[in-house]
Amino acid sequence: QVHLVESGGGLVQAGGSLRLSCAASGRTFSTYVVVWFRQAPGKEREFVGHISGLGRRTDYADSVKGRFTISRDNTKNTVYLQMNSLKPEDTSVYHCAAGLSGLGSGTAQYNYWGQGTQVTVSS
């Protein structure tokens, strides 16, 4: 069982940066793939990126590639989403999720979800 809590969201101007955190409970956190999704009002949940259990592999959606970076510190049971060069279209609720089914961009393979944190980018 893994319990996830996101933090770090807020209001930022276009071109600015934010770092989101996803803090997890559980003693075997390093075995879990962690993914970030985002969902804007009236839109489908969108894959942002994911990181393997030991942090050796990351993949990103084309829309954020080169601007966002996912990292993890398994000693702190925390995954980070560093967001730079933010754009108004990045405005969403950002969720982290964890699973044991390997890397993937679909929501169904992730069993544990956080409550989300709001990111608003003003123009």
Short mmCIF file of N, CA, C and O in Angstrom, two decimals:
data_model
loop_
_atom_site.label_atom_id
_atom_site.label_comp_id
_atom_site.label_asym_id
_atom_site.label_seq_id
_atom_site.Cartn_x
_atom_site.Cartn_y
_atom_site.Cartn_z
N GLN A 1 0.85 -1.18 0.00
CA GLN A 1 0.00 0.00 0.00
C GLN A 1 0.89 1.24 0.00
O GLN A 1 1.85 1.32 0.75
N VAL A 2 0.54 2.19 -0.85
CA VAL A 2 1.30 3.44 -0.96
C VAL A 2 0.31 4.60 -0.88
O VAL A 2 -0.72 4.61 -1.55
N HIS A 3 0.63 5.56 -0.04
CA HIS A 3 -0.16 6.78 0.07
C HIS A 3 0.66 7.94 -0.46
O HIS A 3 1.81 8.11 -0.06
N LEU A 4 0.09 8.71 -1.39
CA LEU A 4 0.82 9.78 -2.07
C LEU A 4 0.20 11.14 -1.75
O LEU A 4 -1.02 11.29 -1.77
N VAL A 5 1.06 12.12 -1.52
CA VAL A 5 0.61 13.48 -1.27
C VAL A 5 1.45 14.44 -2.11
O VAL A 5 2.68 14.50 -1.96
N GLU A 6 0.77 15.19 -2.98
CA GLU A 6 1.46 16.19 -3.78
C GLU A 6 1.49 17.54 -3.06
O GLU A 6 0.58 17.85 -2.29
N SER A 7 2.50 18.32 -3.37
CA SER A 7 2.59 19.68 -2.85
C SER A 7 3.42 20.51 -3.81
O SER A 7 4.07 19.97 -4.73
N GLY A 8 3.41 21.82 -3.60
CA GLY A 8 4.25 22.71 -4.39
C GLY A 8 3.55 23.48 -5.47
O GLY A 8 4.16 24.31 -6.14
N GLY A 9 2.26 23.23 -5.67
CA GLY A 9 1.54 23.97 -6.69
C GLY A 9 1.33 25.42 -6.27
O GLY A 9 1.60 25.81 -5.14
N GLY A 10 0.86 26.20 -7.22
CA GLY A 10 0.59 27.60 -6.93
C GLY A 10 0.40 28.39 -8.20
O GLY A 10 0.20 27.84 -9.28
N LEU A 11 0.45 29.71 -8.05
CA LEU A 11 0.28 30.64 -9.16
C LEU A 11 1.64 31.19 -9.56
O LEU A 11 2.42 31.64 -8.70
N VAL A 12 1.93 31.15 -10.84
CA VAL A 12 3.22 31.63 -11.33
C VAL A 12 3.00 32.32 -12.68
O VAL A 12 2.06 31.98 -13.41
N GLN A 13 3.85 33.28 -12.99
CA GLN A 13 3.75 33.95 -14.28
C GLN A 13 4.37 33.10 -15.38
O GLN A 13 5.26 32.27 -15.11
N ALA A 14 3.91 33.29 -16.58
CA ALA A 14 4.49 32.59 -17.72
C ALA A 14 6.00 32.82 -17.76
O ALA A 14 6.47 33.94 -17.52
N GLY A 15 6.73 31.75 -18.04
CA GLY A 15 8.18 31.81 -18.04
C GLY A 15 8.81 31.45 -16.72
O GLY A 15 10.03 31.26 -16.63
N GLY A 16 7.99 31.35 -15.69
CA GLY A 16 8.49 31.03 -14.37
C GLY A 16 8.65 29.54 -14.15
O GLY A 16 8.48 28.73 -15.05
N SER A 17 8.99 29.21 -12.90
CA SER A 17 9.26 27.81 -12.53
C SER A 17 8.53 27.44 -11.26
O SER A 17 8.24 28.30 -10.41
N LEU A 18 8.24 26.16 -11.15
CA LEU A 18 7.71 25.58 -9.92
C LEU A 18 8.30 24.19 -9.77
O LEU A 18 8.63 23.53 -10.78
N ARG A 19 8.41 23.73 -8.54
CA ARG A 19 8.79 22.35 -8.29
C ARG A 19 7.71 21.68 -7.47
O ARG A 19 7.43 22.11 -6.34
N LEU A 20 7.12 20.65 -8.03
CA LEU A 20 6.13 19.87 -7.32
C LEU A 20 6.81 18.69 -6.63
O LEU A 20 7.80 18.15 -7.15
N SER A 21 6.26 18.30 -5.50
CA SER A 21 6.74 17.13 -4.78
C SER A 21 5.62 16.12 -4.65
O SER A 21 4.45 16.49 -4.53
N CYS A 22 6.01 14.86 -4.65
CA CYS A 22 5.07 13.77 -4.44
C CYS A 22 5.69 12.91 -3.34
O CYS A 22 6.64 12.16 -3.58
N ALA A 23 5.16 13.05 -2.14
CA ALA A 23 5.69 12.33 -0.99
C ALA A 23 4.89 11.06 -0.78
O ALA A 23 3.66 11.07 -0.81
N ALA A 24 5.60 9.96 -0.54
CA ALA A 24 4.96 8.65 -0.45
C ALA A 24 5.23 8.00 0.88
O ALA A 24 6.30 8.18 1.49
N SER A 25 4.28 7.22 1.32
CA SER A 25 4.48 6.35 2.47
C SER A 25 4.89 4.98 1.92
O SER A 25 4.79 4.72 0.73
N GLY A 26 5.31 4.09 2.80
CA GLY A 26 5.63 2.75 2.34
C GLY A 26 7.12 2.48 2.30
O GLY A 26 7.90 3.35 1.94
N ARG A 27 7.48 1.26 2.67
CA ARG A 27 8.89 0.93 2.80
C ARG A 27 9.53 0.47 1.51
O ARG A 27 10.74 0.38 1.42
N THR A 28 8.74 0.19 0.48
CA THR A 28 9.29 -0.35 -0.77
C THR A 28 9.07 0.64 -1.91
O THR A 28 8.87 0.25 -3.05
N PHE A 29 9.15 1.90 -1.61
CA PHE A 29 8.87 2.94 -2.60
C PHE A 29 9.76 2.83 -3.81
O PHE A 29 9.36 3.11 -4.93
N SER A 30 10.99 2.40 -3.64
CA SER A 30 11.93 2.34 -4.75
C SER A 30 11.56 1.29 -5.79
O SER A 30 12.14 1.24 -6.88
N THR A 31 10.60 0.44 -5.48
CA THR A 31 10.16 -0.55 -6.46
C THR A 31 9.05 -0.02 -7.37
O THR A 31 8.69 -0.66 -8.36
N TYR A 32 8.53 1.16 -7.05
CA TYR A 32 7.39 1.70 -7.78
C TYR A 32 7.81 2.67 -8.88
O TYR A 32 8.63 3.57 -8.65
N VAL A 33 7.22 2.49 -10.04
CA VAL A 33 7.26 3.54 -11.05
C VAL A 33 6.33 4.66 -10.59
O VAL A 33 5.24 4.40 -10.08
N VAL A 34 6.76 5.89 -10.77
CA VAL A 34 5.93 7.04 -10.43
C VAL A 34 5.71 7.88 -11.68
O VAL A 34 6.64 8.14 -12.44
N VAL A 35 4.49 8.28 -11.85
CA VAL A 35 4.10 9.05 -13.04
C VAL A 35 3.45 10.36 -12.59
O VAL A 35 2.89 10.45 -11.49
N TRP A 36 3.55 11.36 -13.43
CA TRP A 36 2.80 12.59 -13.25
C TRP A 36 1.80 12.72 -14.40
O TRP A 36 2.16 12.54 -15.58
N PHE A 37 0.57 13.00 -14.03
CA PHE A 37 -0.47 13.34 -14.98
C PHE A 37 -0.97 14.75 -14.64
O PHE A 37 -0.77 15.23 -13.53
N ARG A 38 -1.65 15.35 -15.57
CA ARG A 38 -2.31 16.61 -15.29
C ARG A 38 -3.68 16.61 -15.95
O ARG A 38 -3.91 15.92 -16.94
N GLN A 39 -4.57 17.40 -15.37
CA GLN A 39 -5.93 17.48 -15.90
C GLN A 39 -6.45 18.90 -15.76
O GLN A 39 -6.56 19.41 -14.64
N ALA A 40 -6.76 19.50 -16.89
CA ALA A 40 -7.36 20.83 -16.91
C ALA A 40 -8.87 20.68 -16.94
O ALA A 40 -9.38 19.63 -17.38
N PRO A 41 -9.60 21.69 -16.50
CA PRO A 41 -11.06 21.62 -16.49
C PRO A 41 -11.63 21.29 -17.87
O PRO A 41 -11.24 21.90 -18.87
N GLY A 42 -12.49 20.28 -17.93
CA GLY A 42 -13.13 19.91 -19.17
C GLY A 42 -12.28 19.11 -20.13
O GLY A 42 -12.68 18.84 -21.26
N LYS A 43 -11.08 18.74 -19.67
CA LYS A 43 -10.17 18.00 -20.55
C LYS A 43 -9.85 16.63 -19.97
O LYS A 43 -10.02 16.39 -18.78
N GLU A 44 -9.35 15.76 -20.83
CA GLU A 44 -8.92 14.44 -20.40
C GLU A 44 -7.64 14.55 -19.57
O GLU A 44 -6.85 15.49 -19.73
N ARG A 45 -7.45 13.56 -18.71
CA ARG A 45 -6.20 13.50 -17.95
C ARG A 45 -5.06 13.24 -18.92
O ARG A 45 -5.15 12.35 -19.77
N GLU A 46 -3.98 13.99 -18.79
CA GLU A 46 -2.88 13.97 -19.75
C GLU A 46 -1.60 13.49 -19.08
O GLU A 46 -1.23 13.97 -18.00
N PHE A 47 -0.93 12.57 -19.74
CA PHE A 47 0.37 12.09 -19.26
C PHE A 47 1.39 13.22 -19.36
O PHE A 47 1.49 13.89 -20.39
N VAL A 48 2.17 13.39 -18.30
CA VAL A 48 3.25 14.39 -18.28
C VAL A 48 4.61 13.70 -18.39
O VAL A 48 5.45 14.05 -19.21
N GLY A 49 4.84 12.71 -17.54
CA GLY A 49 6.10 11.98 -17.57
C GLY A 49 6.14 10.97 -16.45
O GLY A 49 5.29 10.96 -15.56
N HIS A 50 7.14 10.08 -16.50
CA HIS A 50 7.29 9.08 -15.47
C HIS A 50 8.76 8.79 -15.21
O HIS A 50 9.63 9.18 -15.98
N ILE A 51 8.99 8.11 -14.09
CA ILE A 51 10.34 7.79 -13.68
C ILE A 51 10.35 6.37 -13.14
O ILE A 51 9.43 5.96 -12.43
N SER A 52 11.38 5.63 -13.47
CA SER A 52 11.50 4.25 -13.00
C SER A 52 11.83 4.24 -11.51
O SER A 52 12.17 5.26 -10.91
N GLY A 53 11.77 3.05 -10.92
CA GLY A 53 11.90 2.93 -9.48
C GLY A 53 13.21 3.44 -8.91
O GLY A 53 13.23 4.08 -7.85
N LEU A 54 14.30 3.18 -9.62
CA LEU A 54 15.60 3.63 -9.16
C LEU A 54 16.01 4.95 -9.81
O LEU A 54 17.12 5.43 -9.58
N GLY A 55 15.12 5.50 -10.62
CA GLY A 55 15.38 6.81 -11.21
C GLY A 55 16.29 6.78 -12.42
O GLY A 55 16.74 7.83 -12.88
N ARG A 56 16.52 5.59 -12.97
CA ARG A 56 17.47 5.51 -14.09
C ARG A 56 16.84 5.86 -15.43
O ARG A 56 17.56 6.13 -16.41
N ARG A 57 15.52 5.83 -15.47
CA ARG A 57 14.86 6.14 -16.74
C ARG A 57 13.71 7.10 -16.50
O ARG A 57 12.94 6.94 -15.57
N THR A 58 13.63 8.09 -17.37
CA THR A 58 12.50 9.02 -17.38
C THR A 58 12.03 9.18 -18.82
O THR A 58 12.80 9.07 -19.77
N ASP A 59 10.75 9.44 -18.96
CA ASP A 59 10.15 9.73 -20.26
C ASP A 59 9.16 10.87 -20.07
O ASP A 59 8.55 10.98 -19.00
N TYR A 60 8.98 11.66 -21.13
CA TYR A 60 8.13 12.84 -21.01
C TYR A 60 7.22 12.97 -22.22
O TYR A 60 7.54 12.52 -23.33
N ALA A 61 6.10 13.61 -21.99
CA ALA A 61 5.24 13.99 -23.10
C ALA A 61 5.96 15.04 -23.95
O ALA A 61 6.74 15.85 -23.42
N ASP A 62 5.66 15.05 -25.23
CA ASP A 62 6.31 16.02 -26.12
C ASP A 62 6.02 17.45 -25.69
O ASP A 62 6.87 18.34 -25.86
N SER A 63 4.86 17.67 -25.11
CA SER A 63 4.46 19.03 -24.73
C SER A 63 5.29 19.61 -23.61
O SER A 63 5.30 20.84 -23.42
N VAL A 64 6.00 18.78 -22.85
CA VAL A 64 6.79 19.28 -21.73
C VAL A 64 8.28 18.96 -21.86
O VAL A 64 9.09 19.41 -21.04
N LYS A 65 8.63 18.20 -22.88
CA LYS A 65 10.01 17.76 -23.04
C LYS A 65 10.93 18.97 -23.17
O LYS A 65 10.65 19.91 -23.91
N GLY A 66 12.03 18.95 -22.42
CA GLY A 66 12.97 20.05 -22.43
C GLY A 66 12.65 21.15 -21.43
O GLY A 66 13.48 22.01 -21.17
N ARG A 67 11.44 21.11 -20.86
CA ARG A 67 11.04 22.11 -19.87
C ARG A 67 10.83 21.50 -18.50
O ARG A 67 11.09 22.16 -17.48
N PHE A 68 10.35 20.27 -18.44
CA PHE A 68 10.05 19.60 -17.18
C PHE A 68 11.07 18.49 -16.94
O PHE A 68 11.52 17.82 -17.89
N THR A 69 11.40 18.28 -15.67
CA THR A 69 12.31 17.21 -15.27
C THR A 69 11.75 16.48 -14.06
O THR A 69 11.39 17.12 -13.07
N ILE A 70 11.73 15.17 -14.15
CA ILE A 70 11.29 14.34 -13.03
C ILE A 70 12.51 13.72 -12.40
O ILE A 70 13.40 13.20 -13.09
N SER A 71 12.56 13.74 -11.08
CA SER A 71 13.64 13.11 -10.33
C SER A 71 13.04 12.49 -9.09
O SER A 71 11.88 12.72 -8.75
N ARG A 72 13.84 11.68 -8.39
CA ARG A 72 13.35 11.07 -7.17
C ARG A 72 14.48 10.90 -6.18
O ARG A 72 15.64 10.72 -6.58
N ASP A 73 14.10 10.94 -4.91
CA ASP A 73 15.01 10.67 -3.81
C ASP A 73 14.36 9.58 -2.98
O ASP A 73 13.46 9.86 -2.17
N ASN A 74 14.78 8.36 -3.20
CA ASN A 74 14.14 7.24 -2.51
C ASN A 74 14.47 7.22 -1.01
O ASN A 74 13.75 6.58 -0.24
N THR A 75 15.50 7.91 -0.61
CA THR A 75 15.79 8.00 0.83
C THR A 75 14.75 8.86 1.54
O THR A 75 14.54 8.74 2.74
N LYS A 76 14.10 9.72 0.77
CA LYS A 76 13.04 10.58 1.31
C LYS A 76 11.66 10.17 0.83
O LYS A 76 10.67 10.85 1.09
N ASN A 77 11.60 9.07 0.07
CA ASN A 77 10.31 8.61 -0.48
C ASN A 77 9.59 9.73 -1.22
O ASN A 77 8.37 9.92 -1.07
N THR A 78 10.33 10.46 -2.03
CA THR A 78 9.75 11.63 -2.70
C THR A 78 10.18 11.67 -4.17
O THR A 78 11.34 11.39 -4.50
N VAL A 79 9.22 12.01 -5.00
CA VAL A 79 9.46 12.27 -6.42
C VAL A 79 9.18 13.73 -6.69
O VAL A 79 8.23 14.30 -6.14
N TYR A 80 9.99 14.32 -7.56
CA TYR A 80 9.87 15.75 -7.85
C TYR A 80 9.55 15.96 -9.33
O TYR A 80 9.97 15.19 -10.19
N LEU A 81 8.82 17.03 -9.58
CA LEU A 81 8.56 17.48 -10.94
C LEU A 81 9.00 18.94 -11.02
O LEU A 81 8.33 19.82 -10.50
N GLN A 82 10.16 19.15 -11.61
CA GLN A 82 10.67 20.51 -11.81
C GLN A 82 10.11 21.04 -13.12
O GLN A 82 10.32 20.44 -14.18
N MET A 83 9.41 22.14 -13.03
CA MET A 83 8.75 22.72 -14.21
C MET A 83 9.35 24.09 -14.48
O MET A 83 9.23 24.99 -13.64
N ASN A 84 9.99 24.24 -15.61
CA ASN A 84 10.59 25.50 -16.03
C ASN A 84 9.90 26.03 -17.28
O ASN A 84 9.19 25.29 -17.97
N SER A 85 10.12 27.29 -17.55
CA SER A 85 9.55 27.92 -18.75
C SER A 85 8.06 27.64 -18.86
O SER A 85 7.55 27.25 -19.92
N LEU A 86 7.37 27.84 -17.78
CA LEU A 86 5.95 27.50 -17.74
C LEU A 86 5.14 28.37 -18.69
O LEU A 86 5.45 29.56 -18.90
N LYS A 87 4.11 27.76 -19.24
CA LYS A 87 3.21 28.42 -20.19
C LYS A 87 1.79 28.39 -19.63
O LYS A 87 1.45 27.50 -18.85
N PRO A 88 0.95 29.30 -20.07
CA PRO A 88 -0.45 29.27 -19.60
C PRO A 88 -1.13 27.92 -19.85
O PRO A 88 -1.96 27.50 -19.04
N GLU A 89 -0.76 27.26 -20.93
CA GLU A 89 -1.39 25.96 -21.22
C GLU A 89 -0.94 24.85 -20.29
O GLU A 89 -1.47 23.74 -20.35
N ASP A 90 0.03 25.12 -19.42
CA ASP A 90 0.43 24.16 -18.39
C ASP A 90 -0.51 24.21 -17.19
O ASP A 90 -0.38 23.38 -16.27
N THR A 91 -1.42 25.16 -17.17
CA THR A 91 -2.36 25.29 -16.06
C THR A 91 -3.22 24.03 -15.97
O THR A 91 -3.89 23.64 -16.92
N SER A 92 -3.16 23.36 -14.81
CA SER A 92 -3.87 22.10 -14.60
C SER A 92 -3.77 21.72 -13.13
O SER A 92 -2.99 22.29 -12.38
N VAL A 93 -4.52 20.69 -12.77
CA VAL A 93 -4.26 19.98 -11.52
C VAL A 93 -3.28 18.86 -11.85
O VAL A 93 -3.52 18.07 -12.77
N TYR A 94 -2.20 18.82 -11.11
CA TYR A 94 -1.15 17.83 -11.34
C TYR A 94 -1.27 16.73 -10.30
O TYR A 94 -1.31 16.99 -9.09
N HIS A 95 -1.31 15.50 -10.79
CA HIS A 95 -1.42 14.32 -9.93
C HIS A 95 -0.19 13.44 -10.10
O HIS A 95 0.27 13.24 -11.23
N CYS A 96 0.28 12.87 -9.01
CA CYS A 96 1.25 11.81 -9.13
C CYS A 96 0.55 10.49 -8.84
O CYS A 96 -0.47 10.46 -8.16
N ALA A 97 1.11 9.44 -9.39
CA ALA A 97 0.56 8.10 -9.20
C ALA A 97 1.71 7.11 -9.20
O ALA A 97 2.79 7.40 -9.74
N ALA A 98 1.47 5.95 -8.61
CA ALA A 98 2.52 4.94 -8.50
C ALA A 98 1.97 3.58 -8.86
O ALA A 98 0.79 3.28 -8.63
N GLY A 99 2.84 2.74 -9.42
CA GLY A 99 2.42 1.40 -9.77
C GLY A 99 3.61 0.48 -9.94
O GLY A 99 4.76 0.93 -9.99
N LEU A 100 3.32 -0.80 -10.06
CA LEU A 100 4.36 -1.82 -10.17
C LEU A 100 4.37 -2.49 -11.54
O LEU A 100 5.08 -3.47 -11.74
N SER A 101 3.57 -1.97 -12.46
CA SER A 101 3.41 -2.63 -13.76
C SER A 101 4.36 -2.13 -14.83
O SER A 101 4.13 -2.37 -16.01
N GLY A 102 5.39 -1.40 -14.42
CA GLY A 102 6.35 -0.91 -15.39
C GLY A 102 5.98 0.47 -15.91
O GLY A 102 4.93 1.02 -15.58
N LEU A 103 6.86 1.01 -16.73
CA LEU A 103 6.66 2.35 -17.26
C LEU A 103 5.54 2.35 -18.28
O LEU A 103 5.40 1.43 -19.08
N GLY A 104 4.74 3.40 -18.26
CA GLY A 104 3.66 3.51 -19.23
C GLY A 104 2.94 4.82 -19.06
O GLY A 104 3.04 5.47 -18.01
N SER A 105 2.20 5.22 -20.08
CA SER A 105 1.52 6.51 -20.06
C SER A 105 0.02 6.38 -19.84
O SER A 105 -0.69 7.39 -19.89
N GLY A 106 -0.46 5.17 -19.59
CA GLY A 106 -1.88 4.98 -19.35
C GLY A 106 -2.21 5.06 -17.88
O GLY A 106 -1.41 4.67 -17.03
N THR A 107 -3.40 5.55 -17.55
CA THR A 107 -3.78 5.69 -16.15
C THR A 107 -4.07 4.36 -15.49
O THR A 107 -3.89 4.21 -14.29
N ALA A 108 -4.50 3.37 -16.25
CA ALA A 108 -4.99 2.13 -15.65
C ALA A 108 -3.90 1.33 -14.94
O ALA A 108 -4.21 0.53 -14.06
N GLN A 109 -2.65 1.52 -15.32
CA GLN A 109 -1.60 0.69 -14.74
C GLN A 109 -1.07 1.24 -13.43
O GLN A 109 -0.19 0.63 -12.83
N TYR A 110 -1.61 2.36 -12.98
CA TYR A 110 -1.13 2.96 -11.72
C TYR A 110 -2.23 2.82 -10.67
O TYR A 110 -3.35 3.25 -10.86
N ASN A 111 -1.85 2.16 -9.58
CA ASN A 111 -2.83 1.79 -8.57
C ASN A 111 -3.08 2.86 -7.51
O ASN A 111 -4.13 2.90 -6.89
N TYR A 112 -2.08 3.68 -7.27
CA TYR A 112 -2.13 4.61 -6.16
C TYR A 112 -2.00 6.03 -6.69
O TYR A 112 -1.11 6.32 -7.49
N TRP A 113 -2.88 6.89 -6.21
CA TRP A 113 -2.96 8.26 -6.71
C TRP A 113 -2.98 9.26 -5.57
O TRP A 113 -3.58 9.00 -4.52
N GLY A 114 -2.35 10.40 -5.81
CA GLY A 114 -2.47 11.51 -4.87
C GLY A 114 -3.70 12.34 -5.20
O GLY A 114 -4.37 12.12 -6.21
N GLN A 115 -3.95 13.33 -4.35
CA GLN A 115 -5.17 14.13 -4.49
C GLN A 115 -5.01 15.26 -5.50
O GLN A 115 -5.99 15.85 -5.94
N GLY A 116 -3.78 15.56 -5.87
CA GLY A 116 -3.51 16.59 -6.87
C GLY A 116 -3.15 17.93 -6.26
O GLY A 116 -3.51 18.23 -5.12
N THR A 117 -2.43 18.71 -7.04
CA THR A 117 -2.07 20.07 -6.63
C THR A 117 -2.27 20.98 -7.84
O THR A 117 -1.91 20.64 -8.96
N GLN A 118 -2.86 22.14 -7.58
CA GLN A 118 -3.22 23.06 -8.66
C GLN A 118 -2.01 23.90 -9.07
O GLN A 118 -1.33 24.48 -8.23
N VAL A 119 -1.77 23.96 -10.37
CA VAL A 119 -0.76 24.84 -10.94
C VAL A 119 -1.48 25.80 -11.89
O VAL A 119 -2.20 25.36 -12.79
N THR A 120 -1.30 27.08 -11.66
CA THR A 120 -1.91 28.10 -12.51
C THR A 120 -0.82 29.01 -13.05
O THR A 120 -0.04 29.57 -12.27
N VAL A 121 -0.77 29.12 -14.36
CA VAL A 121 0.24 29.95 -15.02
C VAL A 121 -0.47 31.12 -15.68
O VAL A 121 -1.30 30.93 -16.57
N SER A 122 -0.13 32.30 -15.24
CA SER A 122 -0.76 33.51 -15.80
C SER A 122 0.06 34.06 -16.96
O SER A 122 1.29 33.96 -16.97
N SER A 123 -0.62 34.66 -17.91
CA SER A 123 0.07 35.20 -19.09
C SER A 123 0.50 36.64 -18.87
O SER A 123 0.15 37.28 -17.90
#
